[in-house]
Amino acid sequence: LWEAPQFADFAPLRPLTSDVPFAQNVAISTARMLSFALLEQVNTYTHKTPDFMLSSALDYRKGSFASQVHSWQATFDANAIVFTTHPFRPPLQSLVWSEDTETGSYWTGEASMPRTAQHQNVAVHIYAPQYPPTNSFPATFFRYERYTHAYFPQDHFDEVTQRPASSQGTWTFGRNDGGYVALYSYRPVEWISYDPTLYATNGMVLPFDLRANGGPNNVWVVECARAQDWPSFAAFQDAVAAAEIAVTPLGVVGRFNTAFDVAYASPSQGLVTFGWNSSLTVAGSEVPQSDFPRFDNPFSQTEFNTQQASIEHEGFGLEIDLVTTTRQPFAP
């Protein structure tokens, strides 16, 4: 692995491995940075309707650097999507979007993972990086920008507006056909424009980068809705913008960056509370964010620690058995 090009940035660490106790102490103290490539269990949650889909990776490595991950996304069609990231570096000046590499960049991966919770159409994402924004040799690879941002492609929504929250913060609203989205940022936001002769914009004309300045720690809240459940898009905006939302700084957690507690009076779910160290509650009841079945959806209900699974829809399906290594299709 030390010879692989993917690890070239970490080659200076190799001499440290000769002293095993010292290397172990270094690994423990820098786990928020160095553990990014280790595969771990992650609980994923998706709420899907005919008009939108909201998906999250729940409470996964909060405050840690992570490569080749996507922490959450609201999806309305192939192009109308919304998500946030904490950038690893400034945007790449290139006309080829794919040159923005997977190992931590402006749009891909996360310089720090948020602590995320979701219940149906509402999700809360709390960013608070737990390592320094710059590091000395041999950890100079690890760094991050002092802001978070959202991808919100205005060209692919029928309407996009912004409203101040009931207290501090800003709501950005979008409508795509019968789907609505409201995205809250605790920190002030601004649209970033790109010169299409210098930066890849994928043909988009309106700004698509919504940056929250003021620090790498922030709270983003997202609520999605369907047009059929509201009198109008304006009524949805009015209800969300008027909803009480309180973000409480907790002081510095660990040694780096203030984290937050959040209380949001969602028009659709009631009072939603969540924090850096506290559980998700909805309308006064705790909502678990882990220990789910392996699959729990209309097509399969499969317990987590089992070797058998059944996947079925309208009488057609598969019986899968990993013990006997068999896969048996069935039909009406």
mmCIF file of C-alpha atoms in Angstrom:
data_model
loop_
_atom_site.group_PDB
_atom_site.id
_atom_site.type_symbol
_atom_site.label_atom_id
_atom_site.label_comp_id
_atom_site.label_asym_id
_atom_site.label_seq_id
_atom_site.Cartn_x
_atom_site.Cartn_y
_atom_site.Cartn_z
ATOM 1 C CA LEU A 1 0.000 0.000 0.000
ATOM 2 C CA TRP A 2 2.864 2.394 0.710
ATOM 3 C CA GLU A 3 3.882 2.081 -2.952
ATOM 4 C CA ALA A 4 0.372 2.778 -4.318
ATOM 5 C CA PRO A 5 -0.152 6.232 -5.867
ATOM 6 C CA GLN A 6 -3.322 6.690 -3.802
ATOM 7 C CA PHE A 7 -1.171 6.686 -0.632
ATOM 8 C CA ALA A 8 1.632 8.872 -1.965
ATOM 9 C CA ASP A 9 0.583 11.805 0.219
ATOM 10 C CA PHE A 10 1.019 9.657 3.328
ATOM 11 C CA ALA A 11 4.394 8.117 2.495
ATOM 12 C CA PRO A 12 6.193 10.413 5.003
ATOM 13 C CA LEU A 13 4.281 8.628 7.786
ATOM 14 C CA ARG A 14 5.881 5.282 6.979
ATOM 15 C CA PRO A 15 8.912 5.625 9.290
ATOM 16 C CA LEU A 16 6.565 6.083 12.256
ATOM 17 C CA THR A 17 5.226 2.550 11.838
ATOM 18 C CA SER A 18 8.491 0.978 12.987
ATOM 19 C CA ASP A 19 7.668 1.984 16.568
ATOM 20 C CA VAL A 20 4.345 0.190 17.043
ATOM 21 C CA PRO A 21 3.232 1.768 20.373
ATOM 22 C CA PHE A 22 4.093 5.224 19.055
ATOM 23 C CA ALA A 23 2.264 4.545 15.776
ATOM 24 C CA GLN A 24 -0.794 3.343 17.696
ATOM 25 C CA ASN A 25 -0.852 6.520 19.788
ATOM 26 C CA VAL A 26 -0.537 8.628 16.654
ATOM 27 C CA ALA A 27 -3.374 6.690 15.011
ATOM 28 C CA ILE A 28 -5.654 7.200 18.028
ATOM 29 C CA SER A 29 -4.914 10.908 18.359
ATOM 30 C CA THR A 30 -5.420 11.554 14.638
ATOM 31 C CA ALA A 31 -8.335 9.186 14.034
ATOM 32 C CA ARG A 32 -10.572 12.060 12.891
ATOM 33 C CA MET A 33 -8.217 12.406 9.927
ATOM 34 C CA LEU A 34 -6.479 9.076 9.326
ATOM 35 C CA SER A 35 -9.480 6.726 9.543
ATOM 36 C CA PHE A 36 -11.166 8.156 6.448
ATOM 37 C CA ALA A 37 -10.481 5.093 4.251
ATOM 38 C CA LEU A 38 -11.703 2.457 6.721
ATOM 39 C CA LEU A 39 -15.029 0.865 5.859
ATOM 40 C CA GLU A 40 -17.601 0.977 8.638
ATOM 41 C CA GLN A 41 -21.245 0.136 9.075
ATOM 42 C CA VAL A 42 -23.521 3.044 8.230
ATOM 43 C CA ASN A 43 -27.257 3.314 8.759
ATOM 44 C CA THR A 44 -28.940 4.836 5.704
ATOM 45 C CA TYR A 45 -32.467 6.189 5.570
ATOM 46 C CA THR A 46 -34.606 7.105 2.564
ATOM 47 C CA HIS A 47 -38.078 8.635 2.533
ATOM 48 C CA LYS A 48 -39.578 8.395 -0.942
ATOM 49 C CA THR A 49 -42.734 9.881 -2.451
ATOM 50 C CA PRO A 50 -43.846 10.361 -6.083
ATOM 51 C CA ASP A 51 -42.550 13.965 -5.918
ATOM 52 C CA PHE A 52 -39.323 13.794 -3.914
ATOM 53 C CA MET A 53 -36.863 11.492 -2.189
ATOM 54 C CA LEU A 54 -34.861 12.440 0.921
ATOM 55 C CA SER A 55 -31.895 10.251 1.909
ATOM 56 C CA SER A 56 -29.306 10.445 4.692
ATOM 57 C CA ALA A 57 -26.344 8.626 6.196
ATOM 58 C CA LEU A 58 -27.272 8.760 9.877
ATOM 59 C CA ASP A 59 -24.795 9.882 12.558
ATOM 60 C CA TYR A 60 -21.792 8.651 10.578
ATOM 61 C CA ARG A 61 -18.307 9.688 11.801
ATOM 62 C CA LYS A 62 -19.357 13.136 12.948
ATOM 63 C CA GLY A 63 -16.612 15.739 12.674
ATOM 64 C CA SER A 64 -14.257 13.418 10.767
ATOM 65 C CA PHE A 65 -12.685 13.637 7.329
ATOM 66 C CA ALA A 66 -14.326 11.218 4.892
ATOM 67 C CA SER A 67 -13.457 10.298 1.326
ATOM 68 C CA GLN A 68 -15.852 9.017 -1.341
ATOM 69 C CA VAL A 69 -18.966 9.687 0.709
ATOM 70 C CA HIS A 70 -22.186 11.623 0.205
ATOM 71 C CA SER A 71 -23.837 12.417 3.519
ATOM 72 C CA TRP A 72 -27.348 13.335 2.323
ATOM 73 C CA GLN A 73 -29.426 14.399 -0.666
ATOM 74 C CA ALA A 74 -32.907 15.634 -1.565
ATOM 75 C CA THR A 75 -33.830 14.392 -5.043
ATOM 76 C CA PHE A 76 -36.628 15.689 -7.272
ATOM 77 C CA ASP A 77 -35.456 14.502 -10.682
ATOM 78 C CA ALA A 78 -32.148 13.623 -12.344
ATOM 79 C CA ASN A 79 -30.951 17.240 -12.212
ATOM 80 C CA ALA A 80 -32.963 18.891 -9.444
ATOM 81 C CA ILE A 81 -31.057 17.730 -6.381
ATOM 82 C CA VAL A 82 -29.964 19.478 -3.189
ATOM 83 C CA PHE A 83 -27.175 18.504 -0.783
ATOM 84 C CA THR A 84 -24.536 20.092 1.457
ATOM 85 C CA THR A 85 -20.837 19.417 1.947
ATOM 86 C CA HIS A 86 -17.930 20.800 3.930
ATOM 87 C CA PRO A 87 -15.270 21.504 1.265
ATOM 88 C CA PHE A 88 -11.804 20.037 1.546
ATOM 89 C CA ARG A 89 -10.361 22.733 -0.737
ATOM 90 C CA PRO A 90 -11.531 25.686 -2.900
ATOM 91 C CA PRO A 91 -13.308 24.955 -6.197
ATOM 92 C CA LEU A 92 -11.063 23.586 -8.909
ATOM 93 C CA GLN A 93 -10.494 25.972 -11.828
ATOM 94 C CA SER A 94 -11.268 23.592 -14.662
ATOM 95 C CA LEU A 95 -13.856 23.162 -17.404
ATOM 96 C CA VAL A 96 -13.996 19.415 -16.718
ATOM 97 C CA TRP A 97 -16.126 18.740 -13.644
ATOM 98 C CA SER A 98 -14.825 15.184 -13.285
ATOM 99 C CA GLU A 99 -11.318 16.498 -12.584
ATOM 100 C CA ASP A 100 -12.591 17.374 -9.090
ATOM 101 C CA THR A 101 -11.190 14.199 -7.524
ATOM 102 C CA GLU A 102 -12.974 11.857 -5.130
ATOM 103 C CA THR A 103 -10.419 12.046 -2.315
ATOM 104 C CA GLY A 104 -11.820 15.131 -0.692
ATOM 105 C CA SER A 105 -12.506 18.188 -2.818
ATOM 106 C CA TYR A 106 -15.009 21.008 -3.184
ATOM 107 C CA TRP A 107 -18.008 18.925 -4.243
ATOM 108 C CA THR A 108 -17.073 15.323 -3.455
ATOM 109 C CA GLY A 109 -16.382 13.723 -0.097
ATOM 110 C CA GLU A 110 -16.493 15.667 3.140
ATOM 111 C CA ALA A 111 -13.718 17.564 4.890
ATOM 112 C CA SER A 112 -15.831 16.800 7.951
ATOM 113 C CA MET A 113 -18.943 14.689 8.220
ATOM 114 C CA PRO A 114 -22.026 16.237 9.775
ATOM 115 C CA ARG A 115 -23.958 14.593 12.567
ATOM 116 C CA THR A 116 -27.154 13.797 10.705
ATOM 117 C CA ALA A 117 -30.618 12.653 11.749
ATOM 118 C CA GLN A 118 -33.698 12.167 9.589
ATOM 119 C CA HIS A 119 -37.366 11.400 10.165
ATOM 120 C CA GLN A 120 -39.454 11.009 7.043
ATOM 121 C CA ASN A 121 -39.363 14.365 5.193
ATOM 122 C CA VAL A 122 -37.217 16.313 7.702
ATOM 123 C CA ALA A 123 -33.467 16.037 8.337
ATOM 124 C CA VAL A 124 -30.951 17.933 10.477
ATOM 125 C CA HIS A 125 -27.222 18.166 9.651
ATOM 126 C CA ILE A 126 -24.775 19.574 12.221
ATOM 127 C CA TYR A 127 -21.223 20.345 11.068
ATOM 128 C CA ALA A 128 -18.417 20.757 13.626
ATOM 129 C CA PRO A 129 -14.972 19.586 12.359
ATOM 130 C CA GLN A 130 -12.944 17.795 15.026
ATOM 131 C CA TYR A 131 -9.434 18.436 13.730
ATOM 132 C CA PRO A 132 -7.446 21.575 12.817
ATOM 133 C CA PRO A 133 -8.093 23.409 9.523
ATOM 134 C CA THR A 134 -4.393 23.084 8.659
ATOM 135 C CA ASN A 135 -1.761 20.640 9.888
ATOM 136 C CA SER A 136 2.008 20.528 9.954
ATOM 137 C CA PHE A 137 4.208 17.889 8.334
ATOM 138 C CA PRO A 138 3.609 14.978 7.850
ATOM 139 C CA ALA A 139 -0.192 15.579 8.019
ATOM 140 C CA THR A 140 -0.269 18.580 5.653
ATOM 141 C CA PHE A 141 -2.697 16.670 3.387
ATOM 142 C CA PHE A 142 -5.507 17.246 5.899
ATOM 143 C CA ARG A 143 -7.110 20.669 5.719
ATOM 144 C CA TYR A 144 -10.470 22.261 5.121
ATOM 145 C CA GLU A 145 -12.247 25.438 4.103
ATOM 146 C CA ARG A 146 -13.769 27.652 6.799
ATOM 147 C CA TYR A 147 -17.317 27.427 5.427
ATOM 148 C CA THR A 148 -19.918 24.854 4.402
ATOM 149 C CA HIS A 149 -22.062 25.066 1.286
ATOM 150 C CA ALA A 150 -25.034 23.593 -0.554
ATOM 151 C CA TYR A 151 -25.514 22.461 -4.119
ATOM 152 C CA PHE A 152 -28.835 24.036 -5.117
ATOM 153 C CA PRO A 153 -29.109 24.228 -8.942
ATOM 154 C CA GLN A 154 -31.577 27.053 -9.558
ATOM 155 C CA ASP A 155 -31.718 26.268 -13.294
ATOM 156 C CA HIS A 156 -33.355 22.921 -12.533
ATOM 157 C CA PHE A 157 -36.097 24.232 -10.231
ATOM 158 C CA ASP A 158 -39.257 25.999 -11.384
ATOM 159 C CA GLU A 159 -38.994 28.527 -8.548
ATOM 160 C CA VAL A 160 -36.288 29.418 -6.000
ATOM 161 C CA THR A 161 -36.770 32.014 -3.278
ATOM 162 C CA GLN A 162 -35.190 32.974 0.036
ATOM 163 C CA ARG A 163 -36.751 34.086 3.296
ATOM 164 C CA PRO A 164 -35.294 34.947 6.714
ATOM 165 C CA ALA A 165 -35.985 32.388 9.428
ATOM 166 C CA SER A 166 -38.103 33.271 12.446
ATOM 167 C CA SER A 167 -34.877 33.857 14.370
ATOM 168 C CA GLN A 168 -31.278 33.714 13.110
ATOM 169 C CA GLY A 169 -30.659 32.067 9.746
ATOM 170 C CA THR A 170 -32.038 31.840 6.222
ATOM 171 C CA TRP A 171 -34.439 29.511 4.422
ATOM 172 C CA THR A 172 -33.911 28.796 0.715
ATOM 173 C CA PHE A 173 -36.975 27.340 -1.007
ATOM 174 C CA GLY A 174 -37.273 25.433 -4.247
ATOM 175 C CA ARG A 175 -40.168 23.995 -6.274
ATOM 176 C CA ASN A 176 -39.784 21.292 -8.902
ATOM 177 C CA ASP A 177 -43.121 20.246 -10.401
ATOM 178 C CA GLY A 178 -45.028 18.782 -7.436
ATOM 179 C CA GLY A 179 -42.070 18.695 -5.043
ATOM 180 C CA TYR A 180 -41.039 21.389 -2.553
ATOM 181 C CA VAL A 181 -37.808 21.812 -0.596
ATOM 182 C CA ALA A 182 -36.871 24.174 2.217
ATOM 183 C CA LEU A 183 -33.194 24.393 3.210
ATOM 184 C CA TYR A 184 -32.163 26.274 6.359
ATOM 185 C CA SER A 185 -28.693 27.563 7.201
ATOM 186 C CA TYR A 186 -27.812 28.925 10.631
ATOM 187 C CA ARG A 187 -24.935 30.925 9.172
ATOM 188 C CA PRO A 188 -25.507 33.676 6.568
ATOM 189 C CA VAL A 189 -25.597 32.397 2.984
ATOM 190 C CA GLU A 190 -24.686 33.859 -0.386
ATOM 191 C CA TRP A 191 -24.914 32.606 -3.953
ATOM 192 C CA ILE A 192 -21.512 32.064 -5.591
ATOM 193 C CA SER A 193 -21.293 32.766 -9.326
ATOM 194 C CA TYR A 194 -18.758 31.080 -11.614
ATOM 195 C CA ASP A 195 -17.270 32.323 -14.859
ATOM 196 C CA PRO A 196 -18.214 29.566 -17.353
ATOM 197 C CA THR A 197 -15.009 30.227 -19.298
ATOM 198 C CA LEU A 198 -12.959 29.195 -16.239
ATOM 199 C CA TYR A 199 -15.140 26.780 -14.245
ATOM 200 C CA ALA A 200 -17.327 23.826 -15.167
ATOM 201 C CA THR A 201 -21.006 24.781 -14.811
ATOM 202 C CA ASN A 202 -22.610 21.912 -16.749
ATOM 203 C CA GLY A 203 -24.489 24.464 -18.837
ATOM 204 C CA MET A 204 -26.150 26.123 -15.854
ATOM 205 C CA VAL A 205 -26.565 29.890 -16.009
ATOM 206 C CA LEU A 206 -27.977 30.724 -12.576
ATOM 207 C CA PRO A 207 -25.833 30.265 -9.437
ATOM 208 C CA PHE A 208 -25.930 26.758 -8.001
ATOM 209 C CA ASP A 209 -23.450 27.107 -5.125
ATOM 210 C CA LEU A 210 -25.006 28.388 -1.882
ATOM 211 C CA ARG A 211 -22.188 29.140 0.550
ATOM 212 C CA ALA A 212 -22.582 29.604 4.316
ATOM 213 C CA ASN A 213 -19.775 31.849 5.466
ATOM 214 C CA GLY A 214 -18.516 32.519 8.969
ATOM 215 C CA GLY A 215 -17.031 29.189 9.964
ATOM 216 C CA PRO A 216 -16.718 25.488 9.121
ATOM 217 C CA ASN A 217 -19.337 24.637 11.754
ATOM 218 C CA ASN A 218 -22.970 25.126 10.834
ATOM 219 C CA VAL A 219 -26.486 23.752 11.083
ATOM 220 C CA TRP A 220 -28.421 22.872 7.932
ATOM 221 C CA VAL A 221 -32.051 21.734 8.183
ATOM 222 C CA VAL A 222 -34.052 20.393 5.250
ATOM 223 C CA GLU A 223 -37.791 19.834 4.943
ATOM 224 C CA CYS A 224 -39.389 18.412 1.800
ATOM 225 C CA ALA A 225 -43.052 18.405 0.871
ATOM 226 C CA ARG A 226 -45.558 17.600 -1.855
ATOM 227 C CA ALA A 227 -47.734 20.157 -3.607
ATOM 228 C CA GLN A 228 -50.783 17.982 -3.022
ATOM 229 C CA ASP A 229 -50.382 18.463 0.743
ATOM 230 C CA TRP A 230 -50.299 22.280 0.618
ATOM 231 C CA PRO A 231 -52.654 24.952 -0.773
ATOM 232 C CA SER A 232 -49.724 26.483 -2.664
ATOM 233 C CA PHE A 233 -45.939 26.829 -2.740
ATOM 234 C CA ALA A 234 -46.374 30.233 -1.083
ATOM 235 C CA ALA A 235 -48.308 28.627 1.778
ATOM 236 C CA PHE A 236 -45.483 26.127 2.317
ATOM 237 C CA GLN A 237 -42.948 28.954 2.421
ATOM 238 C CA ASP A 238 -45.049 30.976 4.849
ATOM 239 C CA ALA A 239 -45.429 28.044 7.242
ATOM 240 C CA VAL A 240 -41.765 27.054 7.219
ATOM 241 C CA ALA A 241 -40.395 30.603 7.455
ATOM 242 C CA ALA A 242 -42.692 31.321 10.416
ATOM 243 C CA ALA A 243 -41.787 28.100 12.246
ATOM 244 C CA GLU A 244 -39.715 28.561 15.375
ATOM 245 C CA ILE A 245 -36.149 27.350 14.963
ATOM 246 C CA ALA A 246 -33.518 27.662 17.678
ATOM 247 C CA VAL A 247 -29.829 26.826 17.304
ATOM 248 C CA THR A 248 -27.881 26.707 20.571
ATOM 249 C CA PRO A 249 -24.050 26.783 20.458
ATOM 250 C CA LEU A 250 -22.571 24.239 22.883
ATOM 251 C CA GLY A 251 -19.085 25.691 23.113
ATOM 252 C CA VAL A 252 -16.030 23.969 21.729
ATOM 253 C CA VAL A 253 -16.393 20.187 21.619
ATOM 254 C CA GLY A 254 -13.161 18.229 21.828
ATOM 255 C CA ARG A 255 -10.491 20.806 20.981
ATOM 256 C CA PHE A 256 -11.934 22.208 17.774
ATOM 257 C CA ASN A 257 -15.057 24.087 16.747
ATOM 258 C CA THR A 258 -18.338 24.750 18.483
ATOM 259 C CA ALA A 259 -21.148 22.252 17.984
ATOM 260 C CA PHE A 260 -24.884 22.905 18.310
ATOM 261 C CA ASP A 261 -28.255 21.760 19.581
ATOM 262 C CA VAL A 262 -31.260 22.350 17.319
ATOM 263 C CA ALA A 263 -35.001 22.711 17.941
ATOM 264 C CA TYR A 264 -37.246 23.137 14.897
ATOM 265 C CA ALA A 265 -41.044 23.365 15.015
ATOM 266 C CA SER A 266 -41.666 21.626 11.685
ATOM 267 C CA PRO A 267 -45.083 22.429 10.156
ATOM 268 C CA SER A 268 -45.454 18.789 9.109
ATOM 269 C CA GLN A 269 -43.810 16.829 11.954
ATOM 270 C CA GLY A 270 -44.139 19.020 15.033
ATOM 271 C CA LEU A 271 -41.209 19.883 17.275
ATOM 272 C CA VAL A 272 -37.974 18.264 16.071
ATOM 273 C CA THR A 273 -34.967 18.367 18.418
ATOM 274 C CA PHE A 274 -31.453 17.066 17.804
ATOM 275 C CA GLY A 275 -27.923 17.850 18.933
ATOM 276 C CA TRP A 276 -24.255 17.003 18.696
ATOM 277 C CA ASN A 277 -24.619 14.630 21.643
ATOM 278 C CA SER A 278 -28.389 14.285 21.973
ATOM 279 C CA SER A 279 -30.937 12.018 20.329
ATOM 280 C CA LEU A 280 -33.484 12.921 17.690
ATOM 281 C CA THR A 281 -36.954 13.558 19.077
ATOM 282 C CA VAL A 282 -40.079 14.255 17.036
ATOM 283 C CA ALA A 283 -43.235 15.573 18.701
ATOM 284 C CA GLY A 284 -41.846 14.555 22.081
ATOM 285 C CA SER A 285 -40.861 10.971 21.199
ATOM 286 C CA GLU A 286 -37.332 9.725 20.590
ATOM 287 C CA VAL A 287 -36.768 8.426 17.069
ATOM 288 C CA PRO A 288 -33.978 5.804 16.824
ATOM 289 C CA GLN A 289 -31.259 6.457 14.235
ATOM 290 C CA SER A 290 -29.601 3.049 14.430
ATOM 291 C CA ASP A 291 -30.260 -0.664 15.099
ATOM 292 C CA PHE A 292 -32.560 -0.912 12.111
ATOM 293 C CA PRO A 293 -33.450 -4.113 10.234
ATOM 294 C CA ARG A 294 -31.091 -4.851 7.353
ATOM 295 C CA PHE A 295 -33.906 -3.910 4.966
ATOM 296 C CA ASP A 296 -37.217 -2.359 5.952
ATOM 297 C CA ASN A 297 -39.188 -1.225 2.914
ATOM 298 C CA PRO A 298 -42.207 -2.266 0.824
ATOM 299 C CA PHE A 299 -40.193 -4.993 -0.944
ATOM 300 C CA SER A 300 -38.204 -6.622 1.855
ATOM 301 C CA GLN A 301 -38.339 -6.831 5.639
ATOM 302 C CA THR A 302 -35.061 -8.491 6.613
ATOM 303 C CA GLU A 303 -33.518 -8.555 10.081
ATOM 304 C CA PHE A 304 -29.977 -7.258 10.421
ATOM 305 C CA ASN A 305 -28.103 -10.370 11.568
ATOM 306 C CA THR A 306 -29.520 -13.000 9.241
ATOM 307 C CA GLN A 307 -28.293 -15.023 6.270
ATOM 308 C CA GLN A 308 -31.641 -15.180 4.468
ATOM 309 C CA ALA A 309 -33.623 -12.518 2.642
ATOM 310 C CA SER A 310 -36.789 -12.351 0.600
ATOM 311 C CA ILE A 311 -37.423 -9.593 -1.947
ATOM 312 C CA GLU A 312 -40.936 -9.450 -3.385
ATOM 313 C CA HIS A 313 -43.291 -7.242 -5.371
ATOM 314 C CA GLU A 314 -46.779 -8.235 -6.492
ATOM 315 C CA GLY A 315 -45.974 -11.912 -6.093
ATOM 316 C CA PHE A 316 -42.685 -11.850 -8.018
ATOM 317 C CA GLY A 317 -39.407 -12.075 -6.166
ATOM 318 C CA LEU A 318 -36.300 -13.868 -4.953
ATOM 319 C CA GLU A 319 -35.479 -15.983 -1.921
ATOM 320 C CA ILE A 320 -31.779 -15.554 -1.109
ATOM 321 C CA ASP A 321 -29.892 -17.859 1.275
ATOM 322 C CA LEU A 322 -26.224 -17.078 1.944
ATOM 323 C CA VAL A 323 -25.729 -20.275 3.969
ATOM 324 C CA THR A 324 -26.712 -22.612 1.141
ATOM 325 C CA THR A 325 -25.579 -20.031 -1.468
ATOM 326 C CA THR A 326 -28.859 -20.311 -3.333
ATOM 327 C CA ARG A 327 -31.072 -17.760 -5.046
ATOM 328 C CA GLN A 328 -34.569 -18.958 -5.849
ATOM 329 C CA PRO A 329 -36.949 -16.879 -7.958
ATOM 330 C CA PHE A 330 -40.693 -17.183 -7.469
ATOM 331 C CA ALA A 331 -43.795 -15.893 -9.196
ATOM 332 C CA PRO A 332 -47.585 -16.021 -8.776
#
